[in-house]
PDB file of C-alpha atoms and ligand atoms in Angstrom:
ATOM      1  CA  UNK A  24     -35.392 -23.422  49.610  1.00 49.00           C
ATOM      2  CA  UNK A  25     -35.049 -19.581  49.797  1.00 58.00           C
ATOM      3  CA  UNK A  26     -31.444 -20.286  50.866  1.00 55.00           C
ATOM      4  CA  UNK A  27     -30.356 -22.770  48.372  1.00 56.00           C
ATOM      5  CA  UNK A  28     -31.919 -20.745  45.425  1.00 60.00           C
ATOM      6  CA  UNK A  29     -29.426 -17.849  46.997  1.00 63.00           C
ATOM      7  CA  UNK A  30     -26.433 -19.945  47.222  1.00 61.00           C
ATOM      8  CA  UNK A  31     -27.019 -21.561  43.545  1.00 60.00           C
ATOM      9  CA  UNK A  32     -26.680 -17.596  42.402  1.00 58.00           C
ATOM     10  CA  UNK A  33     -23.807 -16.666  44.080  1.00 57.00           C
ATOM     11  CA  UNK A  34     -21.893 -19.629  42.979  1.00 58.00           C
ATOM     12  CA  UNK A  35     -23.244 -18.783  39.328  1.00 55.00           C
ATOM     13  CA  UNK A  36     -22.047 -15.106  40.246  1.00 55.00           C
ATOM     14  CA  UNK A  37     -18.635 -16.454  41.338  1.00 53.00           C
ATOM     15  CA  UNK A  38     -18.053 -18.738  38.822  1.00 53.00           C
ATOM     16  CA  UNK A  39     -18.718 -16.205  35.924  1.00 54.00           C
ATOM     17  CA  UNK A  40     -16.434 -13.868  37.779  1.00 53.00           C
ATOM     18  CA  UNK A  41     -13.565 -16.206  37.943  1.00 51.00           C
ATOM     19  CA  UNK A  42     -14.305 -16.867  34.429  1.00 49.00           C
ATOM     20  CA  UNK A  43     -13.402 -13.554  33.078  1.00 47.00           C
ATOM     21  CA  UNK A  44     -10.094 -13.175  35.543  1.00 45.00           C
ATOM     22  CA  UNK A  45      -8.787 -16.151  34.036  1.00 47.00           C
ATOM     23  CA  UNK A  46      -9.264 -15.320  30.293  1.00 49.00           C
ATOM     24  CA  UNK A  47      -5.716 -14.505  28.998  1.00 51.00           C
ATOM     25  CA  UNK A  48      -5.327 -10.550  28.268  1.00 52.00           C
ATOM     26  CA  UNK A  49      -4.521  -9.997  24.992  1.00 56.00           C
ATOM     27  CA  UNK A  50      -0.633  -9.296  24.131  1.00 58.00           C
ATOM     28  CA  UNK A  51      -0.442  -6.295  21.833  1.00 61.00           C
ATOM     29  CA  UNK A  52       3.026  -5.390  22.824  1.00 66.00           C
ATOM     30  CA  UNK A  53       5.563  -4.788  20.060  1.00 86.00           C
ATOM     31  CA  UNK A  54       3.000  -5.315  16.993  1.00 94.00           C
ATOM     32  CA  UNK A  55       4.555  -2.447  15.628  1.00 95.00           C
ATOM     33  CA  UNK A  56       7.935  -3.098  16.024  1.00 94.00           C
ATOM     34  CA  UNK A  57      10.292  -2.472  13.385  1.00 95.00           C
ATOM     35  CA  UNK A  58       7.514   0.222  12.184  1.00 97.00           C
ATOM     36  CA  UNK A  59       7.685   3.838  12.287  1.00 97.00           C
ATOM     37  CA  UNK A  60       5.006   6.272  13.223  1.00 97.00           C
ATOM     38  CA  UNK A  61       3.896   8.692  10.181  1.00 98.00           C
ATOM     39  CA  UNK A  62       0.844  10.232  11.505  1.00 97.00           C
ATOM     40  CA  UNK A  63      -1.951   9.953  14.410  1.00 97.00           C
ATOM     41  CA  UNK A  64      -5.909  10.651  13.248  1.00 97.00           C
ATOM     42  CA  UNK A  65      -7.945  11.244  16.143  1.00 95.00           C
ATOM     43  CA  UNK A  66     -11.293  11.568  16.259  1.00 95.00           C
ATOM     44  CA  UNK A  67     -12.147  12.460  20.022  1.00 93.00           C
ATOM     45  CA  UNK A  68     -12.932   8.586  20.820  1.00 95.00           C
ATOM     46  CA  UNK A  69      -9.948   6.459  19.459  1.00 96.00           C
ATOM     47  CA  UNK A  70      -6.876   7.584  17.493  1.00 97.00           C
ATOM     48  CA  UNK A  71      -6.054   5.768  14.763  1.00 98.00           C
ATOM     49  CA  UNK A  72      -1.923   5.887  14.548  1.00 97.00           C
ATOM     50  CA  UNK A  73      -0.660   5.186  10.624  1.00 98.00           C
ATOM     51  CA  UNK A  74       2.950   3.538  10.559  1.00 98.00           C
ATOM     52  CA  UNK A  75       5.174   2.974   7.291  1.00 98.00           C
ATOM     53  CA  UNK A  76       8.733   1.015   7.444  1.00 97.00           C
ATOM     54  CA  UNK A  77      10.069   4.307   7.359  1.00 96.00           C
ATOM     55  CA  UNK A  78       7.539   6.930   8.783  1.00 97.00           C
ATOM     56  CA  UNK A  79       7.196   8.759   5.490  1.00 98.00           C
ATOM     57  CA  UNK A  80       3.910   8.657   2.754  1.00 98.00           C
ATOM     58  CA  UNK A  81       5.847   9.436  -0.752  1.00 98.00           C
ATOM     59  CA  UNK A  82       4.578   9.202  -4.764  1.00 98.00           C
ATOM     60  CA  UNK A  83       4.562   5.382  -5.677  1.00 98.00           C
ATOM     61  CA  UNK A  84       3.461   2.438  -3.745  1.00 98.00           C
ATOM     62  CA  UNK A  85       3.297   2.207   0.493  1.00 98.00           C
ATOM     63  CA  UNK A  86       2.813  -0.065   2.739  1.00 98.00           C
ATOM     64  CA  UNK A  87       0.904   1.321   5.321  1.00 98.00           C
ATOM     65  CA  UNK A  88       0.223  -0.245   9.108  1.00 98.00           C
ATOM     66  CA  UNK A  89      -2.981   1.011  11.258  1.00 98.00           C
ATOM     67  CA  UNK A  90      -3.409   0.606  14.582  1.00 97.00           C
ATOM     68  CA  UNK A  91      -6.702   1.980  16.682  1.00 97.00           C
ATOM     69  CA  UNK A  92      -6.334   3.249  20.459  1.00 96.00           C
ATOM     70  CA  UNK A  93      -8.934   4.098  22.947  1.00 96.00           C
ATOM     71  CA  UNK A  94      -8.787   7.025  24.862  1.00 94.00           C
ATOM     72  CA  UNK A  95      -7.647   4.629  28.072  1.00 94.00           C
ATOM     73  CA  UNK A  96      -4.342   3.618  25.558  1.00 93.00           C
ATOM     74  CA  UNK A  97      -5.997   0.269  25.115  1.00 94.00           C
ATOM     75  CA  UNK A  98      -5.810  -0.940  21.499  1.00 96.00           C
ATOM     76  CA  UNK A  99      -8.709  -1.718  19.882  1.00 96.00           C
ATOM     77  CA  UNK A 100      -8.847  -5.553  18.274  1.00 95.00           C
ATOM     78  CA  UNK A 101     -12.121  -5.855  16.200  1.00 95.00           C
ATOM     79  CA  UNK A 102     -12.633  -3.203  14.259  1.00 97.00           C
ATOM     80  CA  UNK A 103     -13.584  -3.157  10.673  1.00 97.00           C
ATOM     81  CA  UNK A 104     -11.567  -0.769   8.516  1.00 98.00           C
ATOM     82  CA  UNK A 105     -12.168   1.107   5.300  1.00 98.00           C
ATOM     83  CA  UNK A 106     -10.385   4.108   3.614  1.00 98.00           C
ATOM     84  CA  UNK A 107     -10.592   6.799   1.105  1.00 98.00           C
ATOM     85  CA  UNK A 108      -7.317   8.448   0.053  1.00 98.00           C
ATOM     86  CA  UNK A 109      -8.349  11.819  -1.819  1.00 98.00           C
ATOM     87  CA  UNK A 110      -6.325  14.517  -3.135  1.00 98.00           C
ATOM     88  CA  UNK A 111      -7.815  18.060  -2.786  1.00 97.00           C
ATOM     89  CA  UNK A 112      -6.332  20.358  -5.724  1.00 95.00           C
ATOM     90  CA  UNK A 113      -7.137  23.557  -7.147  1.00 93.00           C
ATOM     91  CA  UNK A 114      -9.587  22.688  -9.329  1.00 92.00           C
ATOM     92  CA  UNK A 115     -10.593  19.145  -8.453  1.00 95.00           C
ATOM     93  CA  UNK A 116     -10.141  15.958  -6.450  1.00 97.00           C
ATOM     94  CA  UNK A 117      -9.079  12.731  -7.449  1.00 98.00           C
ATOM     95  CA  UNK A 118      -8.480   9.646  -5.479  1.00 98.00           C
ATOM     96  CA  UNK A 119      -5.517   6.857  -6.441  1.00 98.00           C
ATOM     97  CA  UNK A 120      -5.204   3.324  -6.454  1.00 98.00           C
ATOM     98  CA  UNK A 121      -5.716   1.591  -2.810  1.00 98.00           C
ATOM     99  CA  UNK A 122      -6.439  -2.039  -1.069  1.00 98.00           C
ATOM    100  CA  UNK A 123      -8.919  -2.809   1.313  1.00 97.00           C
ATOM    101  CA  UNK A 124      -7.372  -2.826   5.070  1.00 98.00           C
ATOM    102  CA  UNK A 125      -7.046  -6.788   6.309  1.00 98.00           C
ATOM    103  CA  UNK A 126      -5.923  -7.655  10.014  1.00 97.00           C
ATOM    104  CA  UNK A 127      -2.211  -8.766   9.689  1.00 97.00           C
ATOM    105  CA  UNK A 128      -1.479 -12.377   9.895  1.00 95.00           C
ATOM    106  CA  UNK A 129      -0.639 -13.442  13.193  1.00 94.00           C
ATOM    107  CA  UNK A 130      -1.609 -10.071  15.081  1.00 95.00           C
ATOM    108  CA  UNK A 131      -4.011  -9.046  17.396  1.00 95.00           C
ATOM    109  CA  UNK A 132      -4.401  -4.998  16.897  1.00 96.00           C
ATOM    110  CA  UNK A 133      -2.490  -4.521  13.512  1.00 97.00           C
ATOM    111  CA  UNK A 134      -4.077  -3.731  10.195  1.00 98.00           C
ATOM    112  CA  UNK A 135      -2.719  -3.639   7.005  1.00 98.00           C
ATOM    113  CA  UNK A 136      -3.189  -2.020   3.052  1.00 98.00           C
ATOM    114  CA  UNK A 137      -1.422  -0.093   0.577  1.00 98.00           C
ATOM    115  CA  UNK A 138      -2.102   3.129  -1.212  1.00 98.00           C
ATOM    116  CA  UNK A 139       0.136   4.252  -4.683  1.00 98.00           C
ATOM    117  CA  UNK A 140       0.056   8.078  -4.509  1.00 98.00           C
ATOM    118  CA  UNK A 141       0.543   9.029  -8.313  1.00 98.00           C
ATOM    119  CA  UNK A 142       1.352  12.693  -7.180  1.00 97.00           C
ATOM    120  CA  UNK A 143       2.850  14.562  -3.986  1.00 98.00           C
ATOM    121  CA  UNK A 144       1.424  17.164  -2.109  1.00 96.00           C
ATOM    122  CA  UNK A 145       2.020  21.119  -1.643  1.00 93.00           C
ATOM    123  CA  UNK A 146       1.467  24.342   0.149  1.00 89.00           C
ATOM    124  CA  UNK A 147      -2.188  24.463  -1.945  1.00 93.00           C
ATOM    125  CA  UNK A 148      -2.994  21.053  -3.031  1.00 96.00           C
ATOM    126  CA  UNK A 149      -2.895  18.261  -0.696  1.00 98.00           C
ATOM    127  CA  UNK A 150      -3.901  14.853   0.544  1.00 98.00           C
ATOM    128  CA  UNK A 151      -6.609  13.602   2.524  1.00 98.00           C
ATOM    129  CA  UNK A 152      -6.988  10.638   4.450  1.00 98.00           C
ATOM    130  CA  UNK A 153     -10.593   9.708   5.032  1.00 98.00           C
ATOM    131  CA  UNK A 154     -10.517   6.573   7.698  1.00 98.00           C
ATOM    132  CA  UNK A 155     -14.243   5.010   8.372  1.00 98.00           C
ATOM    133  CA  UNK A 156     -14.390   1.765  10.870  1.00 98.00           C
ATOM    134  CA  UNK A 157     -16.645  -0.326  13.066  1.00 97.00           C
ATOM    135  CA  UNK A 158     -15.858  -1.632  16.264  1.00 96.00           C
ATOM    136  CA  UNK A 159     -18.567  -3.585  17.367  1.00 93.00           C
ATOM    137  CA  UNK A 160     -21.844  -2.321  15.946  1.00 94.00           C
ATOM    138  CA  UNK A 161     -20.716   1.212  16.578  1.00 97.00           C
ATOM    139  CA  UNK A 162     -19.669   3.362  13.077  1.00 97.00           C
ATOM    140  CA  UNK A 163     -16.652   6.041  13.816  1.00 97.00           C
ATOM    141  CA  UNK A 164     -14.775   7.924  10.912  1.00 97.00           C
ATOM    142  CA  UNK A 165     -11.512  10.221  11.054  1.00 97.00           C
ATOM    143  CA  UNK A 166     -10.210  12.750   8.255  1.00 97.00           C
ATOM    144  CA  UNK A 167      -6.842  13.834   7.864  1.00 97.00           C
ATOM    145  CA  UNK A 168      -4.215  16.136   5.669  1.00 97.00           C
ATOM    146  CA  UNK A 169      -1.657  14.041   5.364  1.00 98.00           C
ATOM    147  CA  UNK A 170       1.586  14.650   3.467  1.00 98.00           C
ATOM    148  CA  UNK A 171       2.827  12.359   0.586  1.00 98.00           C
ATOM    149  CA  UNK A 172       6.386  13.598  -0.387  1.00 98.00           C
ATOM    150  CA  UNK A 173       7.860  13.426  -4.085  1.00 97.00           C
ATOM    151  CA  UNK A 174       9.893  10.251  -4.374  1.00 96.00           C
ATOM    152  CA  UNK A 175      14.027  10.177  -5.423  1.00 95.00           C
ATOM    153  CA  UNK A 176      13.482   8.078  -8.375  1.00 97.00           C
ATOM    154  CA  UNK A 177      10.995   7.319 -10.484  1.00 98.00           C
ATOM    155  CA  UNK A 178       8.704   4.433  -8.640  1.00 98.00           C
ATOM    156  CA  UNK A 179       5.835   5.246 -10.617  1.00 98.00           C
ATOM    157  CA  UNK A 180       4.475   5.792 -14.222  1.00 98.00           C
ATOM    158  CA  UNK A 181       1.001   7.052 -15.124  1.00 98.00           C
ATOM    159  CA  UNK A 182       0.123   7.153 -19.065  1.00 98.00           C
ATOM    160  CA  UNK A 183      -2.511   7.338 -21.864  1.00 98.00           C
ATOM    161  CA  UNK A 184      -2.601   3.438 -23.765  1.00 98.00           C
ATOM    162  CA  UNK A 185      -3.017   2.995 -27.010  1.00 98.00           C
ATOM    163  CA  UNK A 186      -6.318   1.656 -25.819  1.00 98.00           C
ATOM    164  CA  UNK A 187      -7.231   4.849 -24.797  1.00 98.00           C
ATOM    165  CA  UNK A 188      -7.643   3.921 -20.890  1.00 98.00           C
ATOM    166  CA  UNK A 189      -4.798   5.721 -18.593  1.00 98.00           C
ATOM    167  CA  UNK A 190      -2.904   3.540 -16.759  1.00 98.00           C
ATOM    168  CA  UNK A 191      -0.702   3.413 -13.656  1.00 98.00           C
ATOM    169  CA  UNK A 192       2.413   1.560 -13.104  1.00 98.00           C
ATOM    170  CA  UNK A 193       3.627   1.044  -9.682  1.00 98.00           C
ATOM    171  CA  UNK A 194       6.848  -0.573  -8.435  1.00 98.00           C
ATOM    172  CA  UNK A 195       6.365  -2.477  -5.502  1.00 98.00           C
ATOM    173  CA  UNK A 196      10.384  -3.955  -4.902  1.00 98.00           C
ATOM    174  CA  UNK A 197      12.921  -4.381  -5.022  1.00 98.00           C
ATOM    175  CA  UNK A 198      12.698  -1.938  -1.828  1.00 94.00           C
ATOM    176  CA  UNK A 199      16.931  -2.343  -1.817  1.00 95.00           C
ATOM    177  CA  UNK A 200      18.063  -3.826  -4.548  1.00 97.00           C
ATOM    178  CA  UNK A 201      21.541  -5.989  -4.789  1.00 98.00           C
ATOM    179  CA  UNK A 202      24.142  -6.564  -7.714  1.00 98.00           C
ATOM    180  CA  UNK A 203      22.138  -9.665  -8.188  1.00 98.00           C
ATOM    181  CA  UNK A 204      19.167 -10.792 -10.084  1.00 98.00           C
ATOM    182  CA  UNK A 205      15.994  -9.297  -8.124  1.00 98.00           C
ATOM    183  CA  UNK A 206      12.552 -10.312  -7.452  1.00 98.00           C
ATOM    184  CA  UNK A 207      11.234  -7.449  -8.730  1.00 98.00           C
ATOM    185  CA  UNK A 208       7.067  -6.622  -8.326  1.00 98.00           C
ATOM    186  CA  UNK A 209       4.922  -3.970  -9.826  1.00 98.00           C
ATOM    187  CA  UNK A 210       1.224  -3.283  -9.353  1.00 98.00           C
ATOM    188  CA  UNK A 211      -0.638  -2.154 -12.240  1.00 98.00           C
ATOM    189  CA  UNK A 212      -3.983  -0.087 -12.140  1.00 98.00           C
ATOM    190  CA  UNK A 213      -6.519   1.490 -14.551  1.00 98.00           C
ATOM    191  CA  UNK A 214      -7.874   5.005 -14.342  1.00 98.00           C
ATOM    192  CA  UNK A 215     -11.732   4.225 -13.982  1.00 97.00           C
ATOM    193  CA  UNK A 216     -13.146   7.565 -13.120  1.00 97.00           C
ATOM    194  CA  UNK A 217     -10.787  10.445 -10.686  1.00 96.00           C
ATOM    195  CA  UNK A 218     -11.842   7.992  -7.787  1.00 97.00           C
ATOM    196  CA  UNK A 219     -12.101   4.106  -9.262  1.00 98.00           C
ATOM    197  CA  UNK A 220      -8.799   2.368 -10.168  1.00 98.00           C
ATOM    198  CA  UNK A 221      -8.940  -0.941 -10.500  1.00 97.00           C
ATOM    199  CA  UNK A 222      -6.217  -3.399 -10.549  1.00 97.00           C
ATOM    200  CA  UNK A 223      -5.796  -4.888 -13.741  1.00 97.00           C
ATOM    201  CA  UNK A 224      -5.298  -8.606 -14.672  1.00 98.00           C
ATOM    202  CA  UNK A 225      -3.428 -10.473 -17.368  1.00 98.00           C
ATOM    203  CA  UNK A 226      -1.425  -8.018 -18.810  1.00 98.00           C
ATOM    204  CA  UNK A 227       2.715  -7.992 -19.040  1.00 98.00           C
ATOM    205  CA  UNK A 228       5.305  -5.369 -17.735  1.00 98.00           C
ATOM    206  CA  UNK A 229       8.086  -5.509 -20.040  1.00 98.00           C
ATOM    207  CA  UNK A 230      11.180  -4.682 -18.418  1.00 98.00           C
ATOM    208  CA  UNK A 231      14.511  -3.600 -20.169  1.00 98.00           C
ATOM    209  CA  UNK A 232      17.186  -1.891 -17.271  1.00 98.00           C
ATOM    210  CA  UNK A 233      20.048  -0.479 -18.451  1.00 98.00           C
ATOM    211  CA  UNK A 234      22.691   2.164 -17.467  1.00 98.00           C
ATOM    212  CA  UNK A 235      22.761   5.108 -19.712  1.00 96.00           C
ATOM    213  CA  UNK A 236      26.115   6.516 -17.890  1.00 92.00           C
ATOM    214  CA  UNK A 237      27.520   3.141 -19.414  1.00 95.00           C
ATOM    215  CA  UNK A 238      27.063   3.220 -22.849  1.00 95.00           C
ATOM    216  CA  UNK A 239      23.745   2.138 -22.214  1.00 97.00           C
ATOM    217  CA  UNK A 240      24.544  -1.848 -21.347  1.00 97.00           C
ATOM    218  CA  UNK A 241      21.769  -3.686 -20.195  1.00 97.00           C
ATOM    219  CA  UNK A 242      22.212  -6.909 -18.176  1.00 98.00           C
ATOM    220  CA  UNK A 243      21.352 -10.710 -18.693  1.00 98.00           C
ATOM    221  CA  UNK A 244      18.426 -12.853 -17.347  1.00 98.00           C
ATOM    222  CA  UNK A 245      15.993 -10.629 -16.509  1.00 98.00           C
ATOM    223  CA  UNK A 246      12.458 -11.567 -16.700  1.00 98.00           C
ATOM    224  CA  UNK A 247       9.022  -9.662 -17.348  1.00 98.00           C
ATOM    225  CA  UNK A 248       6.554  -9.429 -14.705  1.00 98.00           C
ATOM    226  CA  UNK A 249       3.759 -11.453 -14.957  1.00 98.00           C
ATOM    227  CA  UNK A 250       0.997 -11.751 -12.081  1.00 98.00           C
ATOM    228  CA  UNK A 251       1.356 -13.817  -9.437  1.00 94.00           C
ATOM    229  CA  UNK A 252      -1.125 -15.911  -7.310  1.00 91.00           C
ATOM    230  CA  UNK A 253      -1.284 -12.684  -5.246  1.00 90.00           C
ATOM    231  CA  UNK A 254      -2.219 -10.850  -8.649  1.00 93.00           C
ATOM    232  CA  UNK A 255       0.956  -8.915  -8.497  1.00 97.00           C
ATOM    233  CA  UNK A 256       2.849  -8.357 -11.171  1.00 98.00           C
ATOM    234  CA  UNK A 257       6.655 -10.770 -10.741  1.00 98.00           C
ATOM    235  CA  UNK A 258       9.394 -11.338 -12.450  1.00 98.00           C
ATOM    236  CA  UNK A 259      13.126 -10.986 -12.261  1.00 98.00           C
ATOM    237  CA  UNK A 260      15.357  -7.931 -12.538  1.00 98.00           C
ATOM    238  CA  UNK A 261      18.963  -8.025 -13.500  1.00 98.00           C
ATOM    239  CA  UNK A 262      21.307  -5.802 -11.877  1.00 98.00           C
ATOM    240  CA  UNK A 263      24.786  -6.061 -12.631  1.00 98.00           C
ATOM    241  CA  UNK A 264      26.706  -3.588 -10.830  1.00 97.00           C
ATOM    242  CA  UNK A 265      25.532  -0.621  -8.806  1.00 98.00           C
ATOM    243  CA  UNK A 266      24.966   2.572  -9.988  1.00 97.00           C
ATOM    244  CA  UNK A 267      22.384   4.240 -11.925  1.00 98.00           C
ATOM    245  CA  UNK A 268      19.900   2.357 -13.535  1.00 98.00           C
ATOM    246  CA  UNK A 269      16.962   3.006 -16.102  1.00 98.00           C
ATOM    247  CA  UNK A 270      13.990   0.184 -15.956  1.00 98.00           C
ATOM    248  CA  UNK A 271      12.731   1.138 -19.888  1.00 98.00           C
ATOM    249  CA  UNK A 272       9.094  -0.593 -19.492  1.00 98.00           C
ATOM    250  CA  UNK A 273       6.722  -1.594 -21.599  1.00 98.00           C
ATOM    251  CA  UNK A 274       2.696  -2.723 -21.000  1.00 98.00           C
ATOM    252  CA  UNK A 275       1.540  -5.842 -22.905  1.00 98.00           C
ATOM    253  CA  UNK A 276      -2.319  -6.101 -23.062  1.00 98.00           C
ATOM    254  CA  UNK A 277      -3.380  -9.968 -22.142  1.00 97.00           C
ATOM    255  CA  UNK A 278      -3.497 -10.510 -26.291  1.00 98.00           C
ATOM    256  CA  UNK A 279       0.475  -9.409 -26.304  1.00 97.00           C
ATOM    257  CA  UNK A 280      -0.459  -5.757 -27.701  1.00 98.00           C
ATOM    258  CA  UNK A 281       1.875  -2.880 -26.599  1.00 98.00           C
ATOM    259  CA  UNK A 282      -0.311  -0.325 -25.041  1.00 98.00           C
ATOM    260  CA  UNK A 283       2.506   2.283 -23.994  1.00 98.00           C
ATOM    261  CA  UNK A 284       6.566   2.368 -24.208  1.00 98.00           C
ATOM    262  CA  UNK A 285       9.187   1.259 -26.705  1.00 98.00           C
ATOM    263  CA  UNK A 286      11.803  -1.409 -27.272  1.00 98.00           C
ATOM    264  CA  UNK A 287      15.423  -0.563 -26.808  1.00 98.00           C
ATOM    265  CA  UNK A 288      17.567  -0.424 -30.055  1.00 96.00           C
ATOM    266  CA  UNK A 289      20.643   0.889 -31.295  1.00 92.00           C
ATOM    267  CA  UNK A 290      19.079   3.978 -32.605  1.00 94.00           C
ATOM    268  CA  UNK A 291      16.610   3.969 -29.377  1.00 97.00           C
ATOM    269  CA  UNK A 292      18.169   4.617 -26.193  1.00 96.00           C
ATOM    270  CA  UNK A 293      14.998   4.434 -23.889  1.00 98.00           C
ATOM    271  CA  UNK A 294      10.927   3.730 -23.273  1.00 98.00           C
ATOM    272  CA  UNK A 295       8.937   7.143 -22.799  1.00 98.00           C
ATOM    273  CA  UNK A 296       8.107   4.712 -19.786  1.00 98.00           C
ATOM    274  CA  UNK A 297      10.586   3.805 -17.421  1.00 98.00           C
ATOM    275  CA  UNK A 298      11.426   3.387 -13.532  1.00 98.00           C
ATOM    276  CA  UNK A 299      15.075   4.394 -11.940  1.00 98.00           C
ATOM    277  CA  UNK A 300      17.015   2.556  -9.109  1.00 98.00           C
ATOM    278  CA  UNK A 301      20.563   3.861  -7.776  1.00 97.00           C
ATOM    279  CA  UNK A 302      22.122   1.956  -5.413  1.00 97.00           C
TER     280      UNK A 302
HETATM  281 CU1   CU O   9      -3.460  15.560  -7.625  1.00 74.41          CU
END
């Protein structure tokens, strides 16, 4: 009796052993391939490594990547991610637009979000990247300086409407634009408070691209940006030769009122409001 009771164990023993062997190890090898490393946040626990397409935080709109790493180099496949973006300056803070962080389709130990910096960094005044996360049941957080660099052109625009409410344009792409007609996408945001700015729905982004070394020609079947079923903004922007290139922009409350930036005329060479490609 004694014996069988012993031997029904050990078989349970063995059995739940062989169990676990033959789980398949998960593959996190190469989820960050084609990424570039910008910055690691450690906490003494994990490190949380940030990646970008091309390693760099700058003024406009970023993709940014996340992976988490235990000490042991093992990357970590559950957690729950948050973050706070916050710029410390002389004499205040303010936060900027930002997503939540999702798990990337399709991958095991890869998160995902995007943060529009609407200013860059200095020697006195600088950004902070405040990561919280659960793995498990267990709460960590990590803080960071990070640095957001100024951008070439103008991928951003950041205003006072006629409604009163400040606003914050973001391009989002073309990333490299062609001598084609572009899928172009924008993000636009409202200034809440210095730390809430929510995405806003319904509204236009006018867009009028011309060259202004060129007589100031513009270019044929472009289209304004409208949102999406991802709630960006989309629509279609006409480049007809490279070069230098003005987007003149205009935002179109959901009832068709102009809340900031002007129409192109004869005797009006450009919006106050405008974004820049050179290719
Ligand atoms: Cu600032």
């Amino acid at each position: 009796m004694n014996f069988l009771k012993y031997a029904g164990l050990i078989m349970l023993v063995l059995f739940a052993m062989s169990c676990k062997k033959e789980s398949t190890p998960i593959d996190n090898t190469n989820e960050t391939e084609g990424l570039t490393l910008v910055k690691t946040i450690a906490n003494g626990t994990q490190s949380i490594n940030l990646y970008t397409a091309n390693g760099k935080l700058t003024v406009g709109y970023n993709k940014v990547f996340l992976q988490i790493k235990n000490a042991d180099g093992s990357l970590v496949n559950n957690a729950q991610l948050s973050w706070k973006p916050l710029m410390q300056m002389m004499s205040m803070q303010h936060a900027c637009p930002y997503s939540a962080i999702t798990k990337v389709a399709n991958k095991n130990s890869l998160y995902e979000g995007y943060i529009v910096f609407q200013m860059a960094g200095n020697a006195t005044e600088y950004w902070e990247l405040k990561l919280d996360y659960t793995i498990g049941s267990t709460a960590y957080a990590a803080t960071s300086k990070i640095d957001v660099a100024s951008a070439s052109k103008r991928n951003l625009v950041s205003f006072l409407g006629t409604d009163n409410a400040r606003y914050i344009v973001a391009l989002v792409s073309p990333t490299s634009p062609k001598v084609a007609v572009n899928d172009m996408q924008a993000m636009v945001f409202k200034m809440q408070d210095m730390l809430t700015f929510p995405a806003v729905d319904g509204y236009t982004v006018k867009i009028d691209p011309r060259m202004p070394g060129m007589g100031n020609h513009g270019s044929p079947n472009n289209v304004h940006l409208t949102q999406n079923a991802n709630k960006i903004y989309a629509g279609k922007l006409s480049l007809t030769m490279t070069g230098y290139w003005k987007i003149n922009l205009q935002l179109a409350n959901a009832t068709g009122t102009i809340l900031k930036g002007e129409e192109v005329t004869s005797t009006n060479e450009g919006s106050t409001i405008y974004f820049e490609v050179e290719f």
